[in-house]
XYZ file of C-alpha atoms in Angstrom:
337
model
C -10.173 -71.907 -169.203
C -11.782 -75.170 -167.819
C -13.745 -76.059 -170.591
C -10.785 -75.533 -173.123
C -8.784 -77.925 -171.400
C -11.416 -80.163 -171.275
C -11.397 -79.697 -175.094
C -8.159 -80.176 -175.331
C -8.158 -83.392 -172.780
C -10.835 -84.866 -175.178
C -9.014 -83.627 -178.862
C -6.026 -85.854 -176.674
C -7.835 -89.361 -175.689
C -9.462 -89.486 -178.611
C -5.980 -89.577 -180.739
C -4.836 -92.898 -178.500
C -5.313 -96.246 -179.558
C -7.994 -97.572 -177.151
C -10.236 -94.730 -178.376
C -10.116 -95.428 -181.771
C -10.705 -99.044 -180.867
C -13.703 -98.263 -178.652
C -15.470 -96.320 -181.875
C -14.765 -99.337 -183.812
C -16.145 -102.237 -181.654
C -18.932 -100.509 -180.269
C -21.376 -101.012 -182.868
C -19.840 -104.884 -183.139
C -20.875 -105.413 -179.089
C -24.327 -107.498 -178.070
C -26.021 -105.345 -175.616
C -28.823 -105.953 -172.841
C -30.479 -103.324 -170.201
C -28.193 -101.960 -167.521
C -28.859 -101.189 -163.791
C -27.972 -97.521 -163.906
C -27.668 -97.072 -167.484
C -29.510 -97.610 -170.297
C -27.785 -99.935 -171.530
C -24.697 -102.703 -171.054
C -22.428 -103.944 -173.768
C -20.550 -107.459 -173.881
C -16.929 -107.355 -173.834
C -14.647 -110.510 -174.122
C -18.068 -112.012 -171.786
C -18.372 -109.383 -169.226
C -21.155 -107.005 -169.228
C -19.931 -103.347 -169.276
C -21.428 -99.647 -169.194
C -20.731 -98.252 -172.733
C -19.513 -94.705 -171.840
C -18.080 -95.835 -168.507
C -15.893 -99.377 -168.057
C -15.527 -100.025 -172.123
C -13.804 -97.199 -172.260
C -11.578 -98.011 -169.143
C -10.958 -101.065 -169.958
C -9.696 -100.391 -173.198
C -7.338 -97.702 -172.051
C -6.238 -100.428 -168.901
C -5.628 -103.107 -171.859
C -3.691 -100.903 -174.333
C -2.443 -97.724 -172.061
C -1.997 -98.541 -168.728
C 1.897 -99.011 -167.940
C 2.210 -101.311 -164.787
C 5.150 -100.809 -162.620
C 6.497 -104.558 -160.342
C 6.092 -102.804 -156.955
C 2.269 -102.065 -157.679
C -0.674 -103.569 -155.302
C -3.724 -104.092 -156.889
C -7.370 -104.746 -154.988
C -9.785 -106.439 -157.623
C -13.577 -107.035 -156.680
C -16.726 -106.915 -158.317
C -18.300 -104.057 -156.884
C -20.060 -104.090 -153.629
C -17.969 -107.052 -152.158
C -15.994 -105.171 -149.327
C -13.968 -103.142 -151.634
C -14.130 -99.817 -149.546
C -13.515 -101.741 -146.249
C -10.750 -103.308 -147.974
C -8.825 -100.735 -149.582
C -8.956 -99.109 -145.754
C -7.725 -101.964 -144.636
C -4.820 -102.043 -147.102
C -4.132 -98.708 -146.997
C -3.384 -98.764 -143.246
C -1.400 -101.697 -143.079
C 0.675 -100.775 -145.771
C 1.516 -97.315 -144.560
C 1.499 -98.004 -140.572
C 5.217 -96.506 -139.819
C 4.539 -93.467 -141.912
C 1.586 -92.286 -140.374
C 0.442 -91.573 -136.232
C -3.153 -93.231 -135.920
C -4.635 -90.064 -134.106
C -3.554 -87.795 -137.601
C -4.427 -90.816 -139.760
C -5.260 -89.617 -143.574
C -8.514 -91.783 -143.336
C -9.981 -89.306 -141.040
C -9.650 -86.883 -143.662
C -9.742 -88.484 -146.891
C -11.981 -91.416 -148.266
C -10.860 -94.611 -148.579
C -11.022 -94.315 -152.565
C -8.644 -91.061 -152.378
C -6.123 -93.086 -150.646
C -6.497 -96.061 -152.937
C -7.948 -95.068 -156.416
C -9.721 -96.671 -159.052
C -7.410 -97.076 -161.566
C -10.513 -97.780 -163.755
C -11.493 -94.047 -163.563
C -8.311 -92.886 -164.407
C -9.633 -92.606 -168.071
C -12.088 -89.881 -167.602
C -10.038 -88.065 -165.535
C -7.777 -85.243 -167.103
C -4.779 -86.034 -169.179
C -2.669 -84.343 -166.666
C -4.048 -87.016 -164.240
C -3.522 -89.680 -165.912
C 0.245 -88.442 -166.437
C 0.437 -88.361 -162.851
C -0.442 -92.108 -162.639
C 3.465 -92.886 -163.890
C 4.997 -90.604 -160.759
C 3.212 -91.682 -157.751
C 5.602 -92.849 -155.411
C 5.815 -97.143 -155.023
C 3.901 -98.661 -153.953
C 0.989 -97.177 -155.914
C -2.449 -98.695 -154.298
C -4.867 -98.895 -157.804
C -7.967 -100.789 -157.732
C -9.893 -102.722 -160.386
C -13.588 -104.227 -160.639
C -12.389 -105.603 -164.066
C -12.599 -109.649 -164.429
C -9.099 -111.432 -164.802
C -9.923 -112.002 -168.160
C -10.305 -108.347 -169.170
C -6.386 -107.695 -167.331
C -3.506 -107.257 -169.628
C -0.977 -109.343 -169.885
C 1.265 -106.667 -168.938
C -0.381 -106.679 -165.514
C -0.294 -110.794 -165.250
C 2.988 -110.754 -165.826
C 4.855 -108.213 -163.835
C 6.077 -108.453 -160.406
C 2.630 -106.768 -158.806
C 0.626 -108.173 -156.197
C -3.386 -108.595 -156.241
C -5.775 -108.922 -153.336
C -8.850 -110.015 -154.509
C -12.307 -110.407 -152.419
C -15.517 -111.940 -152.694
C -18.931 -112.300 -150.593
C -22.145 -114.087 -150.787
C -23.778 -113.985 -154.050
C -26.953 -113.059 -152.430
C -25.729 -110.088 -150.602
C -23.735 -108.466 -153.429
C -27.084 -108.447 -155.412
C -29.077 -106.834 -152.815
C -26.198 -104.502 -152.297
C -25.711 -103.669 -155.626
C -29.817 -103.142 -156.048
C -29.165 -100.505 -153.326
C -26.657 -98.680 -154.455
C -27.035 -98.687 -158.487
C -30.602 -97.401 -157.978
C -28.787 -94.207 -156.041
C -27.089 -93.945 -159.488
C -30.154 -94.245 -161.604
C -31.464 -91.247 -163.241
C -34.910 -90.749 -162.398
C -35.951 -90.159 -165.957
C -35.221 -94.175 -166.371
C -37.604 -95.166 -163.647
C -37.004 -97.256 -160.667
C -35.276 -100.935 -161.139
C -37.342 -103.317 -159.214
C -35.529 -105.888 -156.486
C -37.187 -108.812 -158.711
C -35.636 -106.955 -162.330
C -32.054 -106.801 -161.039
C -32.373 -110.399 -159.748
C -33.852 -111.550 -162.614
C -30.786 -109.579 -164.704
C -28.447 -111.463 -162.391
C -29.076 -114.776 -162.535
C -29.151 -114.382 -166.068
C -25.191 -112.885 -165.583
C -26.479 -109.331 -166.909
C -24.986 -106.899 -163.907
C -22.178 -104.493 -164.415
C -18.581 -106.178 -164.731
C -20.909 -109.293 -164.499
C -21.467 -112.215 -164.822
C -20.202 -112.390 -161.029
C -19.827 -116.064 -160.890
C -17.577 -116.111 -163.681
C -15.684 -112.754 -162.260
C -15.048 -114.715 -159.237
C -13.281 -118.100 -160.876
C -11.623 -116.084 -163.026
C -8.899 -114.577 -160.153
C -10.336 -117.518 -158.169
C -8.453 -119.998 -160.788
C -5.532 -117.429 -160.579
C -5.053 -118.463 -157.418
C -4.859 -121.930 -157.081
C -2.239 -121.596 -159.536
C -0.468 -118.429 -158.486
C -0.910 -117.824 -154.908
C 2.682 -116.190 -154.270
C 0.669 -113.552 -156.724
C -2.839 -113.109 -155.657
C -4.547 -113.824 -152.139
C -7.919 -114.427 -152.552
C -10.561 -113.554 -149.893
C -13.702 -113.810 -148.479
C -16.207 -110.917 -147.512
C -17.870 -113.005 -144.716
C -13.807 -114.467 -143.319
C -12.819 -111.103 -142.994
C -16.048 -109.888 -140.497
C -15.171 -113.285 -138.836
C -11.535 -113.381 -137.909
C -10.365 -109.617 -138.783
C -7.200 -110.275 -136.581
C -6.462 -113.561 -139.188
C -7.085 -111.908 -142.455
C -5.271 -108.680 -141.994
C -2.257 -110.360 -140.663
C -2.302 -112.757 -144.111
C -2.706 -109.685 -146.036
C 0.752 -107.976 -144.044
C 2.234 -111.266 -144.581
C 1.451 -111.573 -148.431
C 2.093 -107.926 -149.092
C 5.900 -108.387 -147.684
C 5.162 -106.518 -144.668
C 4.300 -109.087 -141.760
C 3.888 -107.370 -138.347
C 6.558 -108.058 -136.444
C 6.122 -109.497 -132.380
C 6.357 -106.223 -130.935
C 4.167 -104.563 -133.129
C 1.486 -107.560 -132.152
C 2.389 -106.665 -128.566
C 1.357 -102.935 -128.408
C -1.901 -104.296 -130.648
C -1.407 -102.392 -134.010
C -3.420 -104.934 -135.572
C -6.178 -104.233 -133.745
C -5.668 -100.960 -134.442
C -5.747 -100.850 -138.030
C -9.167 -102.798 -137.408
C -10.508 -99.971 -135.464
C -9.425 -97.591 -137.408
C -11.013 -99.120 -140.461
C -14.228 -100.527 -139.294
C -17.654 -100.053 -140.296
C -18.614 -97.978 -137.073
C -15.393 -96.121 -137.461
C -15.444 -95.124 -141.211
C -18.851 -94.601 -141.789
C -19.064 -91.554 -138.769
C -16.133 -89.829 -139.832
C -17.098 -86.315 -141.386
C -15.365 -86.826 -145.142
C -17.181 -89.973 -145.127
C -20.551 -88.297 -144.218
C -20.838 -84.964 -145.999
C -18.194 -85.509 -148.775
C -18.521 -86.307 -152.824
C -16.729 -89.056 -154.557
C -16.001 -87.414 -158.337
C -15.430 -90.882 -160.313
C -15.789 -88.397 -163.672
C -17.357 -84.638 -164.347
C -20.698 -86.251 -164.484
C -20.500 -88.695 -162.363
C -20.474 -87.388 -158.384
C -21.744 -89.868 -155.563
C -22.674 -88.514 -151.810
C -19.201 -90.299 -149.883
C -21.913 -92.058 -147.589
C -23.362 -94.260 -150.464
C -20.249 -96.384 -150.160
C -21.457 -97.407 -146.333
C -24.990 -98.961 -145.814
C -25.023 -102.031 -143.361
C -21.512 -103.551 -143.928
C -23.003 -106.506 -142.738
C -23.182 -110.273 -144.057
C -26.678 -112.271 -144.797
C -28.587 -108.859 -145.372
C -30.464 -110.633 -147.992
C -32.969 -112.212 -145.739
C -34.035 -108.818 -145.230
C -35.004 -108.491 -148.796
C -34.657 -111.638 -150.776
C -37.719 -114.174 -151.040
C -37.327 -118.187 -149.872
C -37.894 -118.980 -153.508
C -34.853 -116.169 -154.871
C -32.439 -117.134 -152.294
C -32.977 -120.842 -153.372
C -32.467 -119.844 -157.227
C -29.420 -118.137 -156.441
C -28.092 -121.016 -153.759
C -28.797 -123.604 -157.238
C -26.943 -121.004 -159.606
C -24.132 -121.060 -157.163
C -23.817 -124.434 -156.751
C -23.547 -125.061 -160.572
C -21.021 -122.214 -161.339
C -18.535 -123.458 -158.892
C -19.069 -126.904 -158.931
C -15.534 -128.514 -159.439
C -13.984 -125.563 -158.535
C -13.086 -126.238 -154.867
C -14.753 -123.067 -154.285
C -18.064 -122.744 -151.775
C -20.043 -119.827 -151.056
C -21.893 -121.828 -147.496
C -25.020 -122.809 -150.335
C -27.253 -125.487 -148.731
Protein backbone atom coordinates (compact mmCIF):
# COMPACT_ATOMS: atom_id res chain seq x y z
CA UNK A 1 0.00 0.00 0.00
CA UNK A 2 3.07 2.31 0.64
CA UNK A 3 4.70 1.96 -2.45
CA UNK A 4 1.40 2.59 -4.49
CA UNK A 5 0.96 5.77 -2.95
CA UNK A 6 4.27 6.59 -3.50
CA UNK A 7 3.38 5.84 -7.17
CA UNK A 8 0.67 7.70 -7.09
CA UNK A 9 2.50 10.79 -5.11
CA UNK A 10 5.08 10.68 -8.01
CA UNK A 11 2.28 10.06 -11.21
CA UNK A 12 0.98 13.58 -9.06
CA UNK A 13 4.26 15.98 -8.87
CA UNK A 14 5.24 15.09 -11.95
CA UNK A 15 1.81 16.54 -13.64
CA UNK A 16 2.62 20.21 -11.84
CA UNK A 17 4.29 22.88 -13.47
CA UNK A 18 7.66 23.07 -11.64
CA UNK A 19 8.21 19.43 -12.65
CA UNK A 20 7.80 19.79 -16.08
CA UNK A 21 10.03 22.83 -15.84
CA UNK A 22 12.75 20.99 -13.90
CA UNK A 23 12.91 18.18 -16.96
CA UNK A 24 13.23 21.00 -19.26
CA UNK A 25 16.08 23.16 -17.77
CA UNK A 26 18.06 20.50 -16.47
CA UNK A 27 19.98 19.61 -19.38
CA UNK A 28 20.23 23.72 -20.09
CA UNK A 29 22.09 24.09 -16.33
CA UNK A 30 26.22 24.49 -16.07
CA UNK A 31 27.23 22.04 -13.52
CA UNK A 32 30.47 21.58 -11.23
CA UNK A 33 31.28 18.74 -8.42
CA UNK A 34 29.14 18.79 -5.31
CA UNK A 35 30.07 18.15 -1.61
CA UNK A 36 27.69 15.27 -1.03
CA UNK A 37 26.59 14.69 -4.42
CA UNK A 38 27.95 14.08 -7.49
CA UNK A 39 27.20 16.81 -8.86
CA UNK A 40 25.74 20.70 -8.47
CA UNK A 41 23.78 22.57 -11.06
CA UNK A 42 23.60 26.53 -11.51
CA UNK A 43 20.36 28.07 -11.02
CA UNK A 44 19.64 31.87 -11.54
CA UNK A 45 23.73 31.88 -9.89
CA UNK A 46 23.32 29.64 -7.00
CA UNK A 47 24.77 26.28 -6.95
CA UNK A 48 22.11 23.57 -6.27
CA UNK A 49 21.86 19.62 -5.77
CA UNK A 50 20.02 18.37 -8.93
CA UNK A 51 17.58 15.84 -7.35
CA UNK A 52 17.39 17.79 -4.09
CA UNK A 53 17.05 21.96 -3.96
CA UNK A 54 16.28 22.33 -8.00
CA UNK A 55 13.52 20.58 -7.48
CA UNK A 56 12.44 22.59 -4.29
CA UNK A 57 13.06 25.51 -5.51
CA UNK A 58 11.08 25.18 -8.42
CA UNK A 59 8.04 23.95 -6.59
CA UNK A 60 8.79 27.15 -3.81
CA UNK A 61 8.88 29.54 -7.06
CA UNK A 62 5.78 28.22 -8.90
CA UNK A 63 3.71 26.16 -6.02
CA UNK A 64 4.26 27.39 -2.83
CA UNK A 65 1.15 29.63 -1.67
CA UNK A 66 2.42 32.10 1.09
CA UNK A 67 -0.02 33.17 3.64
CA UNK A 68 0.80 37.31 5.43
CA UNK A 69 1.01 35.88 8.98
CA UNK A 70 3.95 33.44 7.94
CA UNK A 71 7.62 33.68 9.68
CA UNK A 72 10.27 32.63 7.67
CA UNK A 73 14.12 31.75 9.00
CA UNK A 74 16.51 31.93 5.86
CA UNK A 75 20.29 30.85 6.24
CA UNK A 76 22.74 29.18 4.28
CA UNK A 77 23.17 26.06 5.96
CA UNK A 78 25.32 25.60 8.93
CA UNK A 79 24.99 29.30 10.15
CA UNK A 80 22.94 28.78 13.46
CA UNK A 81 19.87 27.67 11.76
CA UNK A 82 18.96 24.83 14.32
CA UNK A 83 19.82 27.12 17.32
CA UNK A 84 17.74 29.59 15.70
CA UNK A 85 14.64 28.02 14.77
CA UNK A 86 14.74 26.87 18.76
CA UNK A 87 15.07 30.06 19.55
CA UNK A 88 12.10 31.21 17.46
CA UNK A 89 10.08 28.56 18.18
CA UNK A 90 10.10 29.29 21.94
CA UNK A 91 9.63 32.80 21.87
CA UNK A 92 6.92 32.67 19.62
CA UNK A 93 4.91 30.08 21.46
CA UNK A 94 5.93 31.05 25.26
CA UNK A 95 2.12 31.45 26.68
CA UNK A 96 1.05 28.25 25.03
CA UNK A 97 3.43 26.02 26.38
CA UNK A 98 4.87 25.25 30.42
CA UNK A 99 8.83 25.14 30.03
CA UNK A 100 9.10 21.82 32.14
CA UNK A 101 6.55 19.97 29.21
CA UNK A 102 8.24 22.07 26.50
CA UNK A 103 7.78 20.28 22.86
CA UNK A 104 11.64 20.77 22.36
CA UNK A 105 12.28 18.12 24.83
CA UNK A 106 10.49 15.88 22.69
CA UNK A 107 10.68 16.96 19.26
CA UNK A 108 13.68 18.44 17.18
CA UNK A 109 14.00 21.76 16.49
CA UNK A 110 13.31 21.06 12.61
CA UNK A 111 9.84 19.25 13.60
CA UNK A 112 8.78 22.34 15.27
CA UNK A 113 9.98 24.61 12.51
CA UNK A 114 10.23 22.76 9.08
CA UNK A 115 12.01 23.15 6.03
CA UNK A 116 9.70 24.31 3.78
CA UNK A 117 12.36 23.35 1.15
CA UNK A 118 11.66 19.61 1.82
CA UNK A 119 8.19 19.93 1.56
CA UNK A 120 8.60 18.75 -2.14
CA UNK A 121 9.68 15.27 -1.54
CA UNK A 122 7.46 14.76 1.02
CA UNK A 123 3.97 13.12 0.21
CA UNK A 124 1.28 14.98 -1.60
CA UNK A 125 -0.87 14.65 1.38
CA UNK A 126 1.93 16.63 3.17
CA UNK A 127 2.31 19.08 1.17
CA UNK A 128 -1.65 19.63 1.30
CA UNK A 129 -1.22 19.97 4.85
CA UNK A 130 1.20 22.92 4.35
CA UNK A 131 -2.15 25.25 3.46
CA UNK A 132 -3.93 24.20 7.08
CA UNK A 133 -1.35 24.63 9.64
CA UNK A 134 -2.55 26.95 12.03
CA UNK A 135 -0.83 30.90 11.75
CA UNK A 136 1.70 31.49 12.33
CA UNK A 137 3.30 28.68 10.30
CA UNK A 138 7.28 28.64 11.23
CA UNK A 139 8.89 27.41 7.48
CA UNK A 140 12.46 27.71 6.87
CA UNK A 141 14.52 28.33 3.74
CA UNK A 142 18.40 27.99 2.81
CA UNK A 143 17.32 29.43 -0.63
CA UNK A 144 19.17 32.90 -1.66
CA UNK A 145 16.77 36.03 -1.89
CA UNK A 146 17.15 35.86 -5.37
CA UNK A 147 15.74 32.34 -5.82
CA UNK A 148 12.32 33.69 -3.45
CA UNK A 149 9.17 34.38 -5.29
CA UNK A 150 7.78 37.35 -5.58
CA UNK A 151 4.81 36.06 -3.95
CA UNK A 152 6.89 35.64 -0.79
CA UNK A 153 8.62 39.37 -1.18
CA UNK A 154 5.59 40.75 -1.35
CA UNK A 155 3.20 39.51 1.23
CA UNK A 156 2.83 40.58 4.69
CA UNK A 157 5.45 37.68 6.12
CA UNK A 158 8.29 38.27 8.22
CA UNK A 159 12.01 36.84 7.63
CA UNK A 160 14.79 36.33 10.14
CA UNK A 161 17.77 35.81 8.45
CA UNK A 162 21.37 34.80 10.02
CA UNK A 163 24.82 34.70 9.13
CA UNK A 164 28.37 33.68 10.72
CA UNK A 165 31.95 33.81 9.87
CA UNK A 166 32.78 32.69 6.49
CA UNK A 167 35.48 30.59 7.85
CA UNK A 168 33.45 28.67 10.26
CA UNK A 169 30.48 27.86 7.99
CA UNK A 170 33.09 26.16 5.65
CA UNK A 171 34.62 24.07 8.22
CA UNK A 172 31.17 23.33 9.44
CA UNK A 173 29.79 22.51 6.37
CA UNK A 174 33.12 20.16 5.55
CA UNK A 175 31.90 18.36 8.72
CA UNK A 176 28.70 17.76 8.21
CA UNK A 177 28.32 17.22 4.21
CA UNK A 178 31.02 14.53 4.49
CA UNK A 179 28.38 12.68 7.12
CA UNK A 180 26.16 12.89 3.98
CA UNK A 181 28.62 11.59 1.50
CA UNK A 182 28.21 8.19 0.22
CA UNK A 183 31.20 6.28 0.71
CA UNK A 184 31.24 4.96 -2.80
CA UNK A 185 32.24 8.82 -3.77
CA UNK A 186 35.26 8.88 -1.54
CA UNK A 187 36.15 11.28 1.12
CA UNK A 188 36.11 15.29 0.27
CA UNK A 189 39.30 16.65 1.53
CA UNK A 190 39.28 20.00 4.01
CA UNK A 191 41.61 21.65 1.16
CA UNK A 192 38.80 20.37 -1.90
CA UNK A 193 35.79 21.96 -0.19
CA UNK A 194 37.84 25.13 0.46
CA UNK A 195 39.14 25.23 -2.71
CA UNK A 196 35.21 24.66 -4.07
CA UNK A 197 34.35 27.60 -1.83
CA UNK A 198 36.30 30.25 -2.58
CA UNK A 199 35.58 29.54 -5.99
CA UNK A 200 31.51 30.03 -4.80
CA UNK A 201 30.89 26.17 -5.68
CA UNK A 202 29.06 24.95 -2.17
CA UNK A 203 25.45 24.03 -1.95
CA UNK A 204 22.93 27.11 -2.11
CA UNK A 205 26.37 28.85 -2.65
CA UNK A 206 28.06 31.17 -3.51
CA UNK A 207 27.69 32.24 0.33
CA UNK A 208 28.95 35.69 -0.07
CA UNK A 209 26.49 36.49 -2.55
CA UNK A 210 23.62 34.48 -0.39
CA UNK A 211 24.44 36.78 2.33
CA UNK A 212 24.03 40.44 0.39
CA UNK A 213 21.32 39.19 -1.20
CA UNK A 214 18.77 39.33 2.18
CA UNK A 215 21.65 41.49 3.48
CA UNK A 216 20.58 44.30 0.75
CA UNK A 217 16.93 43.34 1.71
CA UNK A 218 17.51 44.76 4.70
CA UNK A 219 18.89 47.96 4.49
CA UNK A 220 15.99 48.62 2.45
CA UNK A 221 13.25 46.69 4.20
CA UNK A 222 14.01 46.28 7.75
CA UNK A 223 10.24 46.50 9.06
CA UNK A 224 10.46 43.03 6.84
CA UNK A 225 13.57 41.16 7.54
CA UNK A 226 16.01 41.35 10.67
CA UNK A 227 19.18 40.33 9.77
CA UNK A 228 21.62 38.61 12.20
CA UNK A 229 24.76 37.56 13.18
CA UNK A 230 25.91 33.95 14.29
CA UNK A 231 28.78 35.32 16.50
CA UNK A 232 26.05 38.57 18.11
CA UNK A 233 23.79 36.05 19.09
CA UNK A 234 26.58 33.75 21.35
CA UNK A 235 27.55 37.31 22.53
CA UNK A 236 24.54 39.12 23.86
CA UNK A 237 21.73 36.21 23.74
CA UNK A 238 19.60 38.42 26.17
CA UNK A 239 19.89 41.43 23.18
CA UNK A 240 19.16 39.39 20.17
CA UNK A 241 16.25 37.37 21.35
CA UNK A 242 14.53 40.34 22.75
CA UNK A 243 14.99 42.14 18.98
CA UNK A 244 13.69 39.05 17.54
CA UNK A 245 10.25 39.26 20.17
CA UNK A 246 10.25 42.80 19.29
CA UNK A 247 10.39 42.37 15.38
CA UNK A 248 8.14 39.36 15.39
CA UNK A 249 5.22 41.60 17.15
CA UNK A 250 5.60 39.89 20.32
CA UNK A 251 7.98 42.05 22.65
CA UNK A 252 8.22 40.65 26.22
CA UNK A 253 6.49 42.63 28.29
CA UNK A 254 8.21 44.08 32.00
CA UNK A 255 6.85 41.41 33.96
CA UNK A 256 7.69 38.75 31.82
CA UNK A 257 11.53 40.30 31.98
CA UNK A 258 10.98 40.24 35.74
CA UNK A 259 10.32 36.47 36.37
CA UNK A 260 13.40 36.02 33.57
CA UNK A 261 11.54 34.24 30.64
CA UNK A 262 14.14 35.46 28.47
CA UNK A 263 16.61 33.76 30.04
CA UNK A 264 14.63 31.02 29.94
CA UNK A 265 14.02 30.56 26.43
CA UNK A 266 17.99 30.81 26.33
CA UNK A 267 18.31 27.87 28.53
CA UNK A 268 15.99 26.07 27.13
CA UNK A 269 17.51 26.44 23.70
CA UNK A 270 21.17 26.35 24.24
CA UNK A 271 23.82 24.30 22.93
CA UNK A 272 24.35 22.32 26.31
CA UNK A 273 20.63 22.08 26.61
CA UNK A 274 19.59 20.83 23.08
CA UNK A 275 22.28 18.78 22.20
CA UNK A 276 21.70 16.25 25.62
CA UNK A 277 18.17 15.94 25.20
CA UNK A 278 17.24 12.24 24.13
CA UNK A 279 15.26 13.13 20.57
CA UNK A 280 18.22 15.11 19.87
CA UNK A 281 20.65 12.19 20.63
CA UNK A 282 19.16 8.94 19.38
CA UNK A 283 16.56 10.36 16.89
CA UNK A 284 16.47 10.55 12.75
CA UNK A 285 15.76 13.64 10.83
CA UNK A 286 13.74 12.16 7.47
CA UNK A 287 14.37 15.32 5.05
CA UNK A 288 13.02 12.65 2.11
CA UNK A 289 12.68 8.54 1.87
CA UNK A 290 16.31 8.46 1.08
CA UNK A 291 17.56 10.92 2.79
CA UNK A 292 17.68 10.13 6.90
CA UNK A 293 20.37 12.02 9.12
CA UNK A 294 21.28 10.74 12.90
CA UNK A 295 19.31 14.06 14.91
CA UNK A 296 22.87 14.62 16.56
CA UNK A 297 24.59 15.67 13.22
CA UNK A 298 22.80 18.98 13.54
CA UNK A 299 24.98 19.69 16.99
CA UNK A 300 28.87 19.54 16.83
CA UNK A 301 30.65 22.48 18.73
CA UNK A 302 28.09 25.35 18.35
CA UNK A 303 30.89 27.42 18.87
CA UNK A 304 32.43 30.57 16.95
CA UNK A 305 36.25 30.71 15.49
CA UNK A 306 36.38 26.77 15.25
CA UNK A 307 38.34 27.26 12.17
CA UNK A 308 41.63 27.75 13.83
CA UNK A 309 41.21 24.30 14.75
CA UNK A 310 41.30 23.25 11.19
CA UNK A 311 41.99 26.02 8.79
CA UNK A 312 45.74 26.88 7.76
CA UNK A 313 47.32 30.73 8.30
CA UNK A 314 47.52 30.85 4.55
CA UNK A 315 43.38 29.59 4.02
CA UNK A 316 42.11 31.77 6.68
CA UNK A 317 43.99 34.72 4.97
CA UNK A 318 42.42 33.72 1.41
CA UNK A 319 39.13 33.64 2.81
CA UNK A 320 39.66 37.03 5.14
CA UNK A 321 40.78 38.70 1.23
CA UNK A 322 37.60 37.01 -0.45
CA UNK A 323 35.57 38.54 2.27
CA UNK A 324 36.81 41.72 2.17
CA UNK A 325 36.16 42.05 -1.65
CA UNK A 326 32.57 40.58 -1.64
CA UNK A 327 31.33 43.02 0.85
CA UNK A 328 33.28 45.85 0.20
CA UNK A 329 30.75 48.82 -0.14
CA UNK A 330 28.27 46.97 1.40
CA UNK A 331 28.41 48.31 5.00
CA UNK A 332 28.63 44.79 5.88
CA UNK A 333 31.87 43.25 8.00
CA UNK A 334 32.50 39.83 8.93
CA UNK A 335 35.63 41.11 11.88
CA UNK A 336 38.32 40.32 8.57
CA UNK A 337 41.73 41.84 9.45
Amino acid sequence: MAAQNKQEDDVVKQEMAYYKKYREILPTLPVAKGWFTEHLVQYQGFWLSQNLALKSALWIQQEFKVQPTDIFLASFPKTGTTWLKSLIFATINRTRFDFSTHPLHTSGPHDCFPFLDGYVHQSHETISDLDALPPPRLLSTHFSFDLLPDSMITSGSKFVYICRDPKDVLVSNWFFLSKMRPKEMGPLSLQEAFELFCQGISHFGPYWDHVLGYWKWSLENPEKILFLKYEELKKEPLVVVKRLAEFLGQPFSLEEESKGVVEQIIRLCSFESLSNLEVNKTEIFKYKDDMILDSNSFFRKGESGDWKNHLTDGMAEHLDKITLGKLSGSGLTFGCN
